[in-house]
Short mmCIF file of C-alpha atoms and ligand atoms in Angstrom, two decimals:
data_model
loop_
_atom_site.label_atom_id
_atom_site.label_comp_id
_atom_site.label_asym_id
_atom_site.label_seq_id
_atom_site.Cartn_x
_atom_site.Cartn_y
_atom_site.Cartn_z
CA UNK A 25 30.45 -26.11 -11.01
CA UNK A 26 27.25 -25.12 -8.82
CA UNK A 27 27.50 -22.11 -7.09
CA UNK A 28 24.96 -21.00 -4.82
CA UNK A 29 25.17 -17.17 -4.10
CA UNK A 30 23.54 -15.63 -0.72
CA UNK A 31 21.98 -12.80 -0.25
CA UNK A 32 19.03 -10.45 -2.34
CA UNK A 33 20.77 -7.36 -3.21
CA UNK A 34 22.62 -5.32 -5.73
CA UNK A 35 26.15 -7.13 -4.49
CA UNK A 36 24.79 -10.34 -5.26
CA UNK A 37 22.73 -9.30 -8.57
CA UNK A 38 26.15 -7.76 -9.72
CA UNK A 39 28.04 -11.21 -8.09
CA UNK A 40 25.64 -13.59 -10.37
CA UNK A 41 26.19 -11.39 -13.44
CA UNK A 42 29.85 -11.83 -13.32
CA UNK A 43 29.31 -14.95 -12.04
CA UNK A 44 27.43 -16.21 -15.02
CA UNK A 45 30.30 -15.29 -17.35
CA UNK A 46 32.68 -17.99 -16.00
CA UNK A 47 32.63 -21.03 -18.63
CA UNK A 48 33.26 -23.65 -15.80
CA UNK A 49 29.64 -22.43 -14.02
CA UNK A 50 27.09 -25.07 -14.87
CA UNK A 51 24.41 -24.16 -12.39
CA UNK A 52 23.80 -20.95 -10.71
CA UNK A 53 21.46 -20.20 -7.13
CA UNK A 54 20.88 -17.03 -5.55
CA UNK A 55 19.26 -17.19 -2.58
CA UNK A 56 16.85 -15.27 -1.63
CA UNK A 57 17.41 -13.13 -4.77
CA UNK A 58 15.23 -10.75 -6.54
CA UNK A 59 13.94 -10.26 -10.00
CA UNK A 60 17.35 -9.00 -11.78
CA UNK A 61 19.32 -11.87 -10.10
CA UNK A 62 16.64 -14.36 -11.63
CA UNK A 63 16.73 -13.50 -14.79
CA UNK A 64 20.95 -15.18 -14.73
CA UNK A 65 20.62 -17.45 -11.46
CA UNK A 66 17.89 -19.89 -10.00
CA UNK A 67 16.32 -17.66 -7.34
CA UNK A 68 15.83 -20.25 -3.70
CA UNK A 69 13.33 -18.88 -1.85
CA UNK A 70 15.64 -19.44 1.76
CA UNK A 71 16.80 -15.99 3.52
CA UNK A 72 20.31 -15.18 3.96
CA UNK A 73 20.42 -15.72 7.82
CA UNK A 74 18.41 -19.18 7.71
CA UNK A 75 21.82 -20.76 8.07
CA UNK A 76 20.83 -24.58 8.76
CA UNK A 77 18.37 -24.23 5.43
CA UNK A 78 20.78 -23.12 3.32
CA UNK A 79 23.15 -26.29 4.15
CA UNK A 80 20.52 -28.22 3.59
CA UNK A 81 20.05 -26.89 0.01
CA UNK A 82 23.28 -27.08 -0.50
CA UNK A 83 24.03 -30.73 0.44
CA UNK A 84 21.20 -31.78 -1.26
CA UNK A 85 22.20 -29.89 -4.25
CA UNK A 86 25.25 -30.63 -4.73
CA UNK A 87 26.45 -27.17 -4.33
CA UNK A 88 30.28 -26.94 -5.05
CA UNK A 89 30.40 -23.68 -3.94
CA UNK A 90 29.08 -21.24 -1.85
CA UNK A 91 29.69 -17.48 -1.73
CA UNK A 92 28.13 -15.05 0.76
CA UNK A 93 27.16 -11.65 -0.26
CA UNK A 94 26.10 -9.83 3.78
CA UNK A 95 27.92 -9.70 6.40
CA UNK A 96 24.85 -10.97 8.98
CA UNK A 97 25.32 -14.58 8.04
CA UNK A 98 28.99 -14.60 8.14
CA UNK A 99 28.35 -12.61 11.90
CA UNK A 100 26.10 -15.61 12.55
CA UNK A 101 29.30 -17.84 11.83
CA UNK A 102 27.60 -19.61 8.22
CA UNK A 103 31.23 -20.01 7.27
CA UNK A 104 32.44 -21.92 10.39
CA UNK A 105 28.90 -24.21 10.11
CA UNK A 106 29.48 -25.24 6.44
CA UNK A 107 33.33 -25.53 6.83
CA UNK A 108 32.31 -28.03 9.86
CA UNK A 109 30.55 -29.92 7.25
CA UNK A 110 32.92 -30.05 4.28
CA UNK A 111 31.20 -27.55 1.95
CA UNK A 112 33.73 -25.11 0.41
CA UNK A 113 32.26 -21.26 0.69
CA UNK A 114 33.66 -18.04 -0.35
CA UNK A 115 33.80 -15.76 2.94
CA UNK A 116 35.55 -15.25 6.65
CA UNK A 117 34.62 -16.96 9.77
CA UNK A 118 32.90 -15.70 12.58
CA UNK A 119 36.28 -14.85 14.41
CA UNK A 120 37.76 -13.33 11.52
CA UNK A 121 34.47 -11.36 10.78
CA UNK A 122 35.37 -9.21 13.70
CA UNK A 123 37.00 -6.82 11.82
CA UNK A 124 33.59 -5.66 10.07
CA UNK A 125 31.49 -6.89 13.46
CA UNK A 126 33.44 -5.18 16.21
CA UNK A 127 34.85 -1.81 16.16
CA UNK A 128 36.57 -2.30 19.19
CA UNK A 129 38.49 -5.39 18.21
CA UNK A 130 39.40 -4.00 14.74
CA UNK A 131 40.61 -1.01 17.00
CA UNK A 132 42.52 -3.00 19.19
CA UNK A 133 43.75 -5.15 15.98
CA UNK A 134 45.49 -1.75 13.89
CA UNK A 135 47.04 -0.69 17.29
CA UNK A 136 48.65 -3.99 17.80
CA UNK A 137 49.85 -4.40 14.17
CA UNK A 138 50.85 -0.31 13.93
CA UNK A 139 47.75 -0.64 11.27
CA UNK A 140 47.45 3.47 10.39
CA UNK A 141 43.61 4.32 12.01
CA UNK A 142 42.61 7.28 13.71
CA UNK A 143 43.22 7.35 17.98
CA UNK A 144 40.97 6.13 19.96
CA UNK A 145 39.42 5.29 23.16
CA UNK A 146 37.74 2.62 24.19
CA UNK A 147 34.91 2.24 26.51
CA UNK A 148 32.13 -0.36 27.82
CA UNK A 149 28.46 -0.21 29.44
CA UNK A 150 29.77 1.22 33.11
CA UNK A 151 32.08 2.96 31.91
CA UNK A 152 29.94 6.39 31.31
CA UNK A 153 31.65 8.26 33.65
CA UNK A 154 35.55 7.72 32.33
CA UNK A 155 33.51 8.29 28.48
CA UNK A 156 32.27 11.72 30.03
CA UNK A 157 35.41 12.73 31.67
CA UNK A 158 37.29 11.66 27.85
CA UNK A 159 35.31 13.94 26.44
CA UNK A 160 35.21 17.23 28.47
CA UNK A 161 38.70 17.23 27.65
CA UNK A 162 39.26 15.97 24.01
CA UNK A 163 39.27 18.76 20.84
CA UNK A 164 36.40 18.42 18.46
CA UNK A 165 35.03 17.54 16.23
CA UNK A 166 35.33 13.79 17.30
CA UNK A 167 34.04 10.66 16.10
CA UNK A 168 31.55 7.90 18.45
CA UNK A 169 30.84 4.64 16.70
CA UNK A 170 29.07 1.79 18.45
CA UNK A 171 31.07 -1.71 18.38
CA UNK A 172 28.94 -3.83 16.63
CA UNK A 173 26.73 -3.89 13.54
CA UNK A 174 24.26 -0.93 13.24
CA UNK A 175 23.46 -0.96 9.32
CA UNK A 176 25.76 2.18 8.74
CA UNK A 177 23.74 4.27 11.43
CA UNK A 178 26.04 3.44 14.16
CA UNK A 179 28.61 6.68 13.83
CA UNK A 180 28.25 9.90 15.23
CA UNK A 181 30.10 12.93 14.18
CA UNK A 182 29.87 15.49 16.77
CA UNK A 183 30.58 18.82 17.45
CA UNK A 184 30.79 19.39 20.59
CA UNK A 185 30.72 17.95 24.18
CA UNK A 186 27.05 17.89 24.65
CA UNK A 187 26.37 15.99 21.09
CA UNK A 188 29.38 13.38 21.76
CA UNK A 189 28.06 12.95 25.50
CA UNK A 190 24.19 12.13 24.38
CA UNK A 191 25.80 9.42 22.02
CA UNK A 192 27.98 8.16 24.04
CA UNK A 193 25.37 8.12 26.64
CA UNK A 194 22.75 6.48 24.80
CA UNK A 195 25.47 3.88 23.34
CA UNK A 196 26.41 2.73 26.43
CA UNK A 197 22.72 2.55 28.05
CA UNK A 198 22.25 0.38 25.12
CA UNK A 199 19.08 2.57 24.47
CA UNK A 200 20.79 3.40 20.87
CA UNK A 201 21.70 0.27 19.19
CA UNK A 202 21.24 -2.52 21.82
CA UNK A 203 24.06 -4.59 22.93
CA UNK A 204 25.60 -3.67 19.68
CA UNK A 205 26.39 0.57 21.09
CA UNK A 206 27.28 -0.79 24.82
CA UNK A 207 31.01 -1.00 23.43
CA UNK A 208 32.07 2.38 21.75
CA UNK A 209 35.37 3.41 20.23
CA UNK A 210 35.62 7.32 20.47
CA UNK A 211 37.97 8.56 17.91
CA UNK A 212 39.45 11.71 15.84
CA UNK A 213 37.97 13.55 13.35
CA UNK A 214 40.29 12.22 10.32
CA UNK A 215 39.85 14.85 7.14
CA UNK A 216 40.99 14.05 3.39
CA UNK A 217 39.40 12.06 0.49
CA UNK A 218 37.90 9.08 1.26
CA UNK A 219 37.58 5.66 -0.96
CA UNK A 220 37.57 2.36 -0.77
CA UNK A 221 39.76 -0.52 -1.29
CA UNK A 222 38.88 -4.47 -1.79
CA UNK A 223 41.18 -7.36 -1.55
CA UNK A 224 41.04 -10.90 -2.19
CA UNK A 225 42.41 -12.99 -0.10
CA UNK A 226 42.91 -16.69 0.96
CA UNK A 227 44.20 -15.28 4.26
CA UNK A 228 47.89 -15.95 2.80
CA UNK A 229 48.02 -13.86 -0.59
CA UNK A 230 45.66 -11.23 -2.02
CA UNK A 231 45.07 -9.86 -4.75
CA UNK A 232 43.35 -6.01 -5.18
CA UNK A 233 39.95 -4.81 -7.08
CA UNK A 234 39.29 -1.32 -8.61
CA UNK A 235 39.42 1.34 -5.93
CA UNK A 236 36.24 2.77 -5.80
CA UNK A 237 34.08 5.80 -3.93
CA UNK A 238 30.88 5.78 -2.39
CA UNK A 239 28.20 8.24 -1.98
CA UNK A 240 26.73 7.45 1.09
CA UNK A 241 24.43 9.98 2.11
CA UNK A 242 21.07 10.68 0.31
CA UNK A 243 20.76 13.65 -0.97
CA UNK A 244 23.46 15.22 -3.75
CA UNK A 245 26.95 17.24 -2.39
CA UNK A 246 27.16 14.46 0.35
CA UNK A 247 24.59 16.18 2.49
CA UNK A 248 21.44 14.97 4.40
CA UNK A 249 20.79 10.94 6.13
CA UNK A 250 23.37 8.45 6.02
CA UNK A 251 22.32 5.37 3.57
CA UNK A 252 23.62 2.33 2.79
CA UNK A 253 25.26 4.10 -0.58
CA UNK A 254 23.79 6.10 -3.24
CA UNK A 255 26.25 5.43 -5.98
CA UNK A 256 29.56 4.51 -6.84
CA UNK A 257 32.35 4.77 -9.33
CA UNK A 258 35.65 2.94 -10.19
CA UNK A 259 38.41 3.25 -10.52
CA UNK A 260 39.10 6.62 -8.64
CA UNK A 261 41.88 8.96 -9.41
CA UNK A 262 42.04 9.45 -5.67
CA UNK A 263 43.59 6.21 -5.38
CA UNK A 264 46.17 6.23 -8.43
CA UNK A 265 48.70 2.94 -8.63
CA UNK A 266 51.50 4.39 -6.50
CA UNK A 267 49.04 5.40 -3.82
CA UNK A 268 47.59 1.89 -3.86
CA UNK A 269 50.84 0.30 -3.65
CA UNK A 270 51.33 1.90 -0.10
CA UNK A 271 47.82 0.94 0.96
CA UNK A 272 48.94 -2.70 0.11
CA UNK A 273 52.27 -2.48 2.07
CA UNK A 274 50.98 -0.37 5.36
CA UNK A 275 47.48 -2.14 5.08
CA UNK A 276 46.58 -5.00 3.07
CA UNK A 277 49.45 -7.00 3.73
CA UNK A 278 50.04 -6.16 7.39
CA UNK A 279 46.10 -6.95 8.46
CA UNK A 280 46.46 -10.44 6.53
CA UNK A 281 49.90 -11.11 8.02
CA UNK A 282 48.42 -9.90 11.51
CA UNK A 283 45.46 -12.15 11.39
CA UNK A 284 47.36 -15.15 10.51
CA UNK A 285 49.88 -14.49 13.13
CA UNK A 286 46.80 -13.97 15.74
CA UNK A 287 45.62 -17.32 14.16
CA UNK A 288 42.44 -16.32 12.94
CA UNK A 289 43.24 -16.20 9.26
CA UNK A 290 41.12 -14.08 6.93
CA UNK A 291 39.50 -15.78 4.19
CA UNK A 292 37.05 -13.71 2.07
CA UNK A 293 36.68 -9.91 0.59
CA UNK A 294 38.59 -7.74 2.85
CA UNK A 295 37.19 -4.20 2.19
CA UNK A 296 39.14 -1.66 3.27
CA UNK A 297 37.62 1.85 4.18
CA UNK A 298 40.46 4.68 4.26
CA UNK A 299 40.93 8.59 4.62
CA UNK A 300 43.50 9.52 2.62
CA UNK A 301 45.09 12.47 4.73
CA UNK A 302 47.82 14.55 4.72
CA UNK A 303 49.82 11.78 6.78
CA UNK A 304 48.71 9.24 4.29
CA UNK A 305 45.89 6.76 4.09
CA UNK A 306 44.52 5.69 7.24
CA UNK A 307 42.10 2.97 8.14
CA UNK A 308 38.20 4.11 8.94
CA UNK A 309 36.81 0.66 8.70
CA UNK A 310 37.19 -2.71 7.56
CA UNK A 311 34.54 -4.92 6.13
CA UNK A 312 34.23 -8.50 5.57
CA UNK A 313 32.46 -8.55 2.16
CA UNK A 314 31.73 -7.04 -0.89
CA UNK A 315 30.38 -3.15 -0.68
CA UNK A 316 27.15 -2.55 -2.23
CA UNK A 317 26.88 -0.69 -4.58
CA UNK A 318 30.95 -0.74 -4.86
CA UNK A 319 30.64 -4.10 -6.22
CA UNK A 320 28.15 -2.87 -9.12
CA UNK A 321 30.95 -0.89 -10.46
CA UNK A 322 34.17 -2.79 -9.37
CA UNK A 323 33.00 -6.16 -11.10
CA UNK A 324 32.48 -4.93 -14.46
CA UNK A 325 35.54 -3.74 -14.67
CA UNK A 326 37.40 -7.34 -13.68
CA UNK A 327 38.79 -8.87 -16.66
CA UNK A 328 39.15 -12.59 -14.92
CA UNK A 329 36.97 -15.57 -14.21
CA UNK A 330 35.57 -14.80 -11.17
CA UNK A 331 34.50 -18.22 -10.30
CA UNK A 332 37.88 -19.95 -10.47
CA UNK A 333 39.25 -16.94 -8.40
CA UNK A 334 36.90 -17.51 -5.93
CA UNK A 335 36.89 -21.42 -6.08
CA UNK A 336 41.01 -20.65 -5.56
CA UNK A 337 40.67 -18.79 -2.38
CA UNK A 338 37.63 -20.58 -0.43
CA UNK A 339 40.30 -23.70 -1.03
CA UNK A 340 42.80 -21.31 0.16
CA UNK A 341 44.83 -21.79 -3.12
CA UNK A 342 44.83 -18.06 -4.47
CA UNK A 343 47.20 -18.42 -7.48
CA UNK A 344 47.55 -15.05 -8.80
CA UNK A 345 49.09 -12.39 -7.27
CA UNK A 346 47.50 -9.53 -9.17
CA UNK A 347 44.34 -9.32 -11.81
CA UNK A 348 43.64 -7.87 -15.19
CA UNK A 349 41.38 -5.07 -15.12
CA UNK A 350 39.42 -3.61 -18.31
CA UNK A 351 40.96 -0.70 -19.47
CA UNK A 352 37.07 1.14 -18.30
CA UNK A 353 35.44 2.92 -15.82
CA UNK A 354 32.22 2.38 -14.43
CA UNK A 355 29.59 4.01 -12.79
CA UNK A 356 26.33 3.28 -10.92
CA UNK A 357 23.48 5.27 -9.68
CA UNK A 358 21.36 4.23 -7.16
CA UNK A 359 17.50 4.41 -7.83
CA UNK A 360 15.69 4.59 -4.87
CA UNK A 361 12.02 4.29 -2.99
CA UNK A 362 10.50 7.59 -1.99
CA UNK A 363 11.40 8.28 1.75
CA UNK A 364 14.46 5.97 2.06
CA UNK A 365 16.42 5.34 4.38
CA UNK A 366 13.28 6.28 6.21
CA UNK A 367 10.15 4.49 5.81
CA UNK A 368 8.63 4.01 2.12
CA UNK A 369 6.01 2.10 0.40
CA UNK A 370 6.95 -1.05 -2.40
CA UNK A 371 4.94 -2.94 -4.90
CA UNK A 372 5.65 0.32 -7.52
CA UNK A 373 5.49 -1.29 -10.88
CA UNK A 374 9.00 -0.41 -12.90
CA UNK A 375 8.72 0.61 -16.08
CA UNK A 376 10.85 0.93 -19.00
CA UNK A 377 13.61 -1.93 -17.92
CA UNK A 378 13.29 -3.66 -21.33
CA UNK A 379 13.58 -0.89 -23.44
CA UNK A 380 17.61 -0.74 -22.47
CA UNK A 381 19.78 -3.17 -24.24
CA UNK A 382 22.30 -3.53 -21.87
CA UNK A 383 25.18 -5.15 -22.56
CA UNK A 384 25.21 -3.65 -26.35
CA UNK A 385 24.14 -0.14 -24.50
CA UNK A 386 26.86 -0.26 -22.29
CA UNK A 387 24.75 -0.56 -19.58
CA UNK A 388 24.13 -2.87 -16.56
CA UNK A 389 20.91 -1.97 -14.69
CA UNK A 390 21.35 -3.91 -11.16
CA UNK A 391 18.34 -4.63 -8.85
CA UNK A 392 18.65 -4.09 -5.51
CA UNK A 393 15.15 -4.51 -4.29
CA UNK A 394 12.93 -5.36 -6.74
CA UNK A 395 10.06 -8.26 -6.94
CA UNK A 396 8.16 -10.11 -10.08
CA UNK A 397 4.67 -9.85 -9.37
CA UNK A 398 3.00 -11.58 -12.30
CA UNK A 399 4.69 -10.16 -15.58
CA UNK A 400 5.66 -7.31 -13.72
CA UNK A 401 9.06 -6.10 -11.87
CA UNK A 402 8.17 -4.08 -9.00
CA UNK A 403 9.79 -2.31 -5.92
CA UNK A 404 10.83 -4.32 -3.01
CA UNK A 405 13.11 -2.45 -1.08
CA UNK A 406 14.70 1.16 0.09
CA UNK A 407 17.03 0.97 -2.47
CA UNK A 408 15.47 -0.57 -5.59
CA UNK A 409 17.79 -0.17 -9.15
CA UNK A 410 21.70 0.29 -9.19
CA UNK A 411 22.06 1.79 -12.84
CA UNK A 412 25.63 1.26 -14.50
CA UNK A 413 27.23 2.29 -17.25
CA UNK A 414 30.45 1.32 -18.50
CA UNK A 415 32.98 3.25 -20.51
CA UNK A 416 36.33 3.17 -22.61
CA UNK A 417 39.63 4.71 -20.64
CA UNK A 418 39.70 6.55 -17.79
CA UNK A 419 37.41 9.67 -18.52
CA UNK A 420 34.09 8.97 -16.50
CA UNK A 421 32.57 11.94 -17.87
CA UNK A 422 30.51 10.18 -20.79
CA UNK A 423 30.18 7.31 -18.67
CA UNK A 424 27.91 9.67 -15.77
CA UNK A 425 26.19 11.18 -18.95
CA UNK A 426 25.66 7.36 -20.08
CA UNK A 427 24.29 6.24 -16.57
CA UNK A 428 21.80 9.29 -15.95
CA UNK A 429 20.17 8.56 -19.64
CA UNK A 430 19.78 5.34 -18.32
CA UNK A 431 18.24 6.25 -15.53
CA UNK A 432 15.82 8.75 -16.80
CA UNK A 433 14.36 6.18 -18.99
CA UNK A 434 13.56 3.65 -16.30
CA UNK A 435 10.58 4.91 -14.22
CA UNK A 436 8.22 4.21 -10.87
CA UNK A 437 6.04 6.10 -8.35
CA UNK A 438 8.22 7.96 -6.24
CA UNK A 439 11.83 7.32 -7.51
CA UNK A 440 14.53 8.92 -6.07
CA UNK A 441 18.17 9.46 -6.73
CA UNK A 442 21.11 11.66 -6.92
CA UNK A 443 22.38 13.78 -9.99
CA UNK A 444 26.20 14.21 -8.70
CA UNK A 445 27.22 10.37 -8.76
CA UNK A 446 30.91 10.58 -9.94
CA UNK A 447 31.43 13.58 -9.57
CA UNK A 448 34.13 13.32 -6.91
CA UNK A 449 36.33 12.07 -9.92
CA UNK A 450 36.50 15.14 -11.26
CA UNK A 451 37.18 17.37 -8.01
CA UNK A 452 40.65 17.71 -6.41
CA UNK A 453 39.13 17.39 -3.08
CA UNK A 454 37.53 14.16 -3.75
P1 AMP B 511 32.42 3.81 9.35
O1 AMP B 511 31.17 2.97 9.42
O2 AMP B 511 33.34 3.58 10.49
O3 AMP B 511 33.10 3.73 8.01
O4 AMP B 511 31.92 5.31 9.40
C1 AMP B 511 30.94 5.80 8.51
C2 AMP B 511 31.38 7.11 7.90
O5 AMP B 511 31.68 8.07 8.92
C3 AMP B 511 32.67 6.98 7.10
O6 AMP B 511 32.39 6.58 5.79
C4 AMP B 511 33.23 8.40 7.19
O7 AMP B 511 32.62 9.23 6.22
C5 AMP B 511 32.80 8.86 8.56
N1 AMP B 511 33.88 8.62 9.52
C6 AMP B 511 34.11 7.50 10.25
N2 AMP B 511 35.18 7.62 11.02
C7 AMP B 511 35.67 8.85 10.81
C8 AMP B 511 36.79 9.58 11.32
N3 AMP B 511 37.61 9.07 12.24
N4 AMP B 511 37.00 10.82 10.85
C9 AMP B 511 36.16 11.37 9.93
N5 AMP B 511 35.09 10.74 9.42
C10 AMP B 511 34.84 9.50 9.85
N1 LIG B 512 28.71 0.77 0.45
C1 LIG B 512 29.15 0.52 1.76
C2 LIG B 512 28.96 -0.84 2.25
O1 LIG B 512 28.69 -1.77 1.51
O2 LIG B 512 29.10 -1.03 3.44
#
């Protein structure tokens, strides 16, 4: 088989890897790619949204696969486009997308389907004065998101009436986030332990990955900016088997059934964002792809061929009904550029990348943006190395010990990243 992986990140260095383990995987493409993902794929130097390119390559490479690592291509409908043309690919059309690309119709799609989410409201650009009136008289904290995509930024916890009313006001204006705030879903404040779920599905049966957490925000005891994740571990013991069994049966299965029935099947990695509350887990957001750096830590840990399983569902011919998983744990720390998410500077040479033996190690080091530049690996992105160790059992302890040695043996000009990665496994409160 050729399979031709999109995207340039983490996700897809971490896709390839596993990838590259599957014995019926004769050819592998990442496109664009980065240095770690070249070193086990072909890097094609096409981007990730050049949709009519990437068909190209793939007719004309006999691609017999194709599996898409972002969610902006599959908003920009890639899946629908190479479907149209006959070329299997791993991922969710543009309709079915909506559940990661609109807020308001994922909203809309829970309440119809008794889906457990937090209430909500919601409003559209000229509505302002019905959003104000909501929310002089709603309890706080509360919750504003913007309907579309805003890379993570797009969710606004506030405090009080005048916070909520700027965001909602600059949402709707579309001074905020463009056409993508003038939809908002105001909603309550859930609180509990948060994690995150990921099934595979060919829109009929699924199977379920690793639960895993996230670290989202940049600096250590979730406090500071919001990023696109610092670090991740799986499995958590927030999410043990029983509770994941009731995820499946008040979530998974009712959001596959309910797409189906609404005839807009979901085909893809259906990643389920949840608060876990005192009234059980309830929905925060859905997305339609792998999480990143969730994937870094949830791949390792699957003990199947990942191609076939794949290959299954894009032909919508999922087999199994559950997968082996390593009896491990995994954990990955995200190194990062100086100033991210803000603005920071690349071209940092990396050093110290071949001094860690990885797979002996126990060790995956995952680039997330890095470049060659001659003989060199250098930085190429906000977040630049996704570090991960692997270890025996269930005890993440020497795995986080494993993962920070790593880490403090790789080195460049300005890196940054958290020392409390996993942590949350070992707190009650998650
Ligand atoms: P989202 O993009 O919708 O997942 O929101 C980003 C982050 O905001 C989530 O990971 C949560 O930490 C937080 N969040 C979103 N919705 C809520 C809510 N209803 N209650 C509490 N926190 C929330
Ligand atoms: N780590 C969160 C995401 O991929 O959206």
């Amino acid at each position: 088989m050729h399979i031709l992986v999109i995207g340039g990140g983490g996700r897809e260095h971490a896709i390839c890897w596993k990838l590259s383990k599957s014995p019926a995987v004769e050819r592998l493409s990442c496109a664009p790619g980065n240095a770690g993902t070249s070193a086990v794929a072909n890097n094609v130097a096409l981007a990730a949204t050049d949709i009519e390119g990437l068909l190209q390559w793939a007719r004309n490479n006999a691609v017999d696969l194709t599996v898409v690592g972002p969610e902006a291509p599959l908003a920009a409908g890639i899946v629908d486009r190479f479907l149209a043309e006959g070329l299997p690919i791993f991922g969710p059309t543009r309709a079915a997308a909506q559940l990661e690309t609109s807020k308001a119709f994922a909203k809309d799609f829970m309440k119809r389907h008794r889906i457990p989410t937090a209430e909500f409201r919601t409003f559209r650009a000229g509505e302002e004065d019905a959003a104000r009136e909501y929310l002089r008289n709603a309890a706080y904290p509360l919750v504003v998101k913007a309907d579309g995509l805003a890379a993570g930024k797009g969710v606004v916890i506030a405090r009080g009436y005048d916070e909520a009313a700027l965001a909602a006001g600059d949402m709707l204006s579309g001074a905020a986030f463009g056409d993508a705030g003038t939809t908002l879903v105001i909603e309550e404040f859930l609180e509990g332990v948060e994690a995150s779920v990921f099934a595979l599905t060919d829109g009929k049966r699924f199977v379920t990955l690793a639960p895993a957490q996230d670290h989202k925000r940049i600096l250590d005891n979730d406090e500071g900016k919001n990023t696109g994740g610092m670090g991740a571990y799986a499995p958590t013991p927030h999410v043990p088997t029983e509770v994941l069994a009731d995820v499946k049966i008040r979530v998974i299965k009712p959001v596959i059934d309910g797409m189906r029935a609404d005839g807009i099947p979901f085909s893809g990695v259906l990643f389920v964002g949840l608060m876990f509350t005192v009234d059980g887990p309830k929905v925060l957001e859905f997305n339609c792809r792998f999480g990143d750096p969730e994937t870094q830590v949830v791949l390792p840990l699957l003990d199947e061929d990942l191609a076939a399983l794949l290959r299954d569902i894009a032909a919508g011919n999922l087999q199994k009904s559950r997968v082996a998983m390593h009896d491990a744990n995994a954990v990955c720390v995200i190194m990062a550029s100086a100033g991210y998410p803000d603005a920071y500077d690349t071209g940092k040479p990396i050093a110290g990348l071949d001094a860690i033996d990885q797979e002996n190690e126990g060790v995956l080091v995952f680039h997330s943006g890095t470049a060659r530049r001659g003989d060199a690996i250098v930085t190429a992105g906000g977040r630049v190395l996704g570090v991960t160790a692997l270890g025996e059992g269930r005890d993440v302890r020497p795995t986080i010990s494993l993962a920070y040695g790593a880490v403090q043996r790789i080195a460049f000009d300005g890196a940054y990243y958290r020392t409390d990665i996993g942590r949350k496994a070992l707190s009650r409160g998650g």
